PDB file of C-alpha atoms in Angstrom:
ATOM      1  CA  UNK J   1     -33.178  43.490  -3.617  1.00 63.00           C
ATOM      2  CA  UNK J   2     -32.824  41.657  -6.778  1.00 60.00           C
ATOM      3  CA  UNK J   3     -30.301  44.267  -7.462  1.00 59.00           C
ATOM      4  CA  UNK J   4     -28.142  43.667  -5.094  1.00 53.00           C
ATOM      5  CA  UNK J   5     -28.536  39.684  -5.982  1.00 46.00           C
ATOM      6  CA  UNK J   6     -27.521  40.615  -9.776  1.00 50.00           C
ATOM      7  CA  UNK J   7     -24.596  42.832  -8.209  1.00 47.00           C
ATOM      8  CA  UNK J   8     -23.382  40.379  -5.610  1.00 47.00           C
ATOM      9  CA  UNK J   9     -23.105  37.589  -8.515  1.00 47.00           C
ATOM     10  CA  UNK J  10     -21.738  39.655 -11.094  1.00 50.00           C
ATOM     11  CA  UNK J  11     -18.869  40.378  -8.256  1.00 53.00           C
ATOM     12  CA  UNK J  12     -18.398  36.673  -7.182  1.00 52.00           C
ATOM     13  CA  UNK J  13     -18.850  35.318 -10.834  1.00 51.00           C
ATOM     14  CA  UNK J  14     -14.810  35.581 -11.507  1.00 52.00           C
ATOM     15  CA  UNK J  15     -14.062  34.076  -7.972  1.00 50.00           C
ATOM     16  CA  UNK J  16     -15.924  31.244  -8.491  1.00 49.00           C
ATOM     17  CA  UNK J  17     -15.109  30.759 -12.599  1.00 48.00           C
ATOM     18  CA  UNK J  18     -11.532  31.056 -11.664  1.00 47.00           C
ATOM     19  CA  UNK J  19     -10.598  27.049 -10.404  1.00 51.00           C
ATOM     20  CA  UNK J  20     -12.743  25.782 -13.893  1.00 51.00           C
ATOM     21  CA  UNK J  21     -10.231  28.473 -16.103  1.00 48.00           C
ATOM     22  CA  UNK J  22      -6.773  27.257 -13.857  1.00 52.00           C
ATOM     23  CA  UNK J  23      -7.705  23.574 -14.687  1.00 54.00           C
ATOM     24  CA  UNK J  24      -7.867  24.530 -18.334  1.00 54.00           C
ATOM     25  CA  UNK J  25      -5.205  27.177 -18.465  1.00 62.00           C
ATOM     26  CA  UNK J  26      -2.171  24.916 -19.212  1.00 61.00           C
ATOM     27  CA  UNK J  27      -4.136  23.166 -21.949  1.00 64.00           C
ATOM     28  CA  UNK J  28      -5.214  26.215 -23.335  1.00 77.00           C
ATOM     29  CA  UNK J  29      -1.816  28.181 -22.996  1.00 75.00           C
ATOM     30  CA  UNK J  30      -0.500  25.172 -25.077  1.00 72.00           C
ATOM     31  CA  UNK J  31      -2.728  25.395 -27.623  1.00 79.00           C
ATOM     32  CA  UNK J  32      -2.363  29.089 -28.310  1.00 83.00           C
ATOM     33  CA  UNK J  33       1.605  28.835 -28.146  1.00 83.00           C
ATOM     34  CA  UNK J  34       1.420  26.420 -31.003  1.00 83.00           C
ATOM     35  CA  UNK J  35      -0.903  28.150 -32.987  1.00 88.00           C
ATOM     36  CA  UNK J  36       1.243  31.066 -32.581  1.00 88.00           C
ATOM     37  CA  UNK J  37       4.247  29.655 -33.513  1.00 86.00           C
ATOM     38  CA  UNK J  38       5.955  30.261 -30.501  1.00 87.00           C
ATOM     39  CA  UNK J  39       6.230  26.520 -29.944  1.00 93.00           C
ATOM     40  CA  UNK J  40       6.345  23.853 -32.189  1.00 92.00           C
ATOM     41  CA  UNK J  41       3.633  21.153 -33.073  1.00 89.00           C
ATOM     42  CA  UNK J  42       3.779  17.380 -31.911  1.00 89.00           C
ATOM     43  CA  UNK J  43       3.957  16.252 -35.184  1.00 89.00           C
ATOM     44  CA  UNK J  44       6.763  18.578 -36.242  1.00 92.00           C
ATOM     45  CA  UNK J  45       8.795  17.437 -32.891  1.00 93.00           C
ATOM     46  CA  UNK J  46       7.935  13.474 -33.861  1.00 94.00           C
ATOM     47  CA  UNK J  47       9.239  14.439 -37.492  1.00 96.00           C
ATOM     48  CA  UNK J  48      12.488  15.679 -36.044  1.00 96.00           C
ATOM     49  CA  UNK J  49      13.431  12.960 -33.976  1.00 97.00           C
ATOM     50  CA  UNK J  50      11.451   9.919 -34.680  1.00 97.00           C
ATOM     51  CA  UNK J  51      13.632   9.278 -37.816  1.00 97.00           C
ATOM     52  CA  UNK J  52      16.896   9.356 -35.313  1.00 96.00           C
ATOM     53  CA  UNK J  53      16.070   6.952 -33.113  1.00 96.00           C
ATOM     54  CA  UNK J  54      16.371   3.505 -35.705  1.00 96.00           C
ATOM     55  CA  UNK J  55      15.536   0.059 -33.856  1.00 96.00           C
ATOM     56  CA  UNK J  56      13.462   1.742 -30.960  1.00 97.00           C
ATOM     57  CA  UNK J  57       9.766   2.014 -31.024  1.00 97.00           C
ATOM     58  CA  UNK J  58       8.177   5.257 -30.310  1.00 97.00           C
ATOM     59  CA  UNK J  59       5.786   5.275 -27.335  1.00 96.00           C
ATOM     60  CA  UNK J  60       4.367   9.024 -27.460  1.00 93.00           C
ATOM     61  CA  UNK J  61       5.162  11.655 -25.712  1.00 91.00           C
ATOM     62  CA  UNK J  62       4.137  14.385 -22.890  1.00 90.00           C
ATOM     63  CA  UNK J  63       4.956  18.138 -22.966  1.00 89.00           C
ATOM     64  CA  UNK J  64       5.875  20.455 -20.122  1.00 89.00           C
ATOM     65  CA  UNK J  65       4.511  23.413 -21.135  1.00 81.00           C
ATOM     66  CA  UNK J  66       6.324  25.441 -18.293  1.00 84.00           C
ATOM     67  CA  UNK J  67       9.324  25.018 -19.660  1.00 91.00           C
ATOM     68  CA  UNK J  68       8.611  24.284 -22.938  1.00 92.00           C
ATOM     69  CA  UNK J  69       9.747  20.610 -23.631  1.00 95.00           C
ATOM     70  CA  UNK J  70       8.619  17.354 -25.358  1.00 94.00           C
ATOM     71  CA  UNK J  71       9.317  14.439 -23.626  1.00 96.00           C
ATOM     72  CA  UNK J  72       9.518  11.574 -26.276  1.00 96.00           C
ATOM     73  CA  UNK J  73       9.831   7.732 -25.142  1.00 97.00           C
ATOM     74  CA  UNK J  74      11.046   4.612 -26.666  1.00 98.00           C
ATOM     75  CA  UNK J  75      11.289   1.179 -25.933  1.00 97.00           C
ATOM     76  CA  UNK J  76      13.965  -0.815 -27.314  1.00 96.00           C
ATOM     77  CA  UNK J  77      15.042  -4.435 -25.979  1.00 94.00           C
ATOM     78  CA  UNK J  78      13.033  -3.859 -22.675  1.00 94.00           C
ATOM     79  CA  UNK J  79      14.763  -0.476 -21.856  1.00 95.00           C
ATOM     80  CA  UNK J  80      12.880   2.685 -21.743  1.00 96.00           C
ATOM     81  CA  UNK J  81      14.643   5.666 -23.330  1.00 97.00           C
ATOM     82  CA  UNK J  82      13.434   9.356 -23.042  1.00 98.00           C
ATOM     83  CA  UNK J  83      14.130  12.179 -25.396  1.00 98.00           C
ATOM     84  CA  UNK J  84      13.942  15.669 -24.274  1.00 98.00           C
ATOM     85  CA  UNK J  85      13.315  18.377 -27.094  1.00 97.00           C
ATOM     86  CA  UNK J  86      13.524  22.194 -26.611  1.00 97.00           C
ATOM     87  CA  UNK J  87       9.493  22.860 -27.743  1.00 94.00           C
ATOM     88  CA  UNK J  88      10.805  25.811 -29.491  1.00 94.00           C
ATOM     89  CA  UNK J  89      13.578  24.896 -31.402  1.00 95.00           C
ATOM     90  CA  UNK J  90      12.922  21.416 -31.794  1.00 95.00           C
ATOM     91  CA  UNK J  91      16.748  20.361 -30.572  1.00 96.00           C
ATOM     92  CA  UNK J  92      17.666  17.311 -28.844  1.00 96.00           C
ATOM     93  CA  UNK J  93      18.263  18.983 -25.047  1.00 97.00           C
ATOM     94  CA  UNK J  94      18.646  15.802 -22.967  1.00 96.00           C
ATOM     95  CA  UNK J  95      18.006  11.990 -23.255  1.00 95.00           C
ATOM     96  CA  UNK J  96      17.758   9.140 -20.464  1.00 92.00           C
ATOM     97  CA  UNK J  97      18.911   4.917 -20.725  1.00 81.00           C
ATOM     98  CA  UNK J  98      20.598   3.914 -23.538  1.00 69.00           C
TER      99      UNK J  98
END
């Protein structure tokens, strides 16, 4: 009996571990990608295109790890301006206001 108790959790132990790892995964997968290399660091991203953007202040920024890009805002006189920045190359892809 206890056995088949052990068994029967070992066999349900992934099912039920598997929302807790999806929750995580994105966070995780971002991690590793920078520590890899195979996407580049906040900091490095800020470096790049911080500097370009005289007269706006820097808010912070998200990532989209699906695809890969930084999303950087700004504020300057009241207007909100996002920066989008190919993770991996660190290149200006897109921006938003003015």
């Amino acid at each position: 009996m206890k056995a088949a108790v052990s068994l029967l959790l070992l066999l349900a132990a992934p099912a039920l571990a598997a929302p807790l790892d999806q929750h995580r995964t994105d966070q995780e997968r971002a991690y590793d990608a920078r520590r890899q290399g195979r996407i580049l660091s906040p900091k490095a991203i800020e470096a790049r295109v911080v500097p370009t953007m005289k007269g706006y202040e820097y808010l912070g920024f998200d990532l989209d790890f699906g695809s890969a890009v930084y999303t950087l805002k700004f504020l300057r006189d009241g207007m909100v301006v996002w920066v989008d920045v190919d993770g991996r190359s660190g290149q200006i892809i897109g921006r938003t206001g003015r």
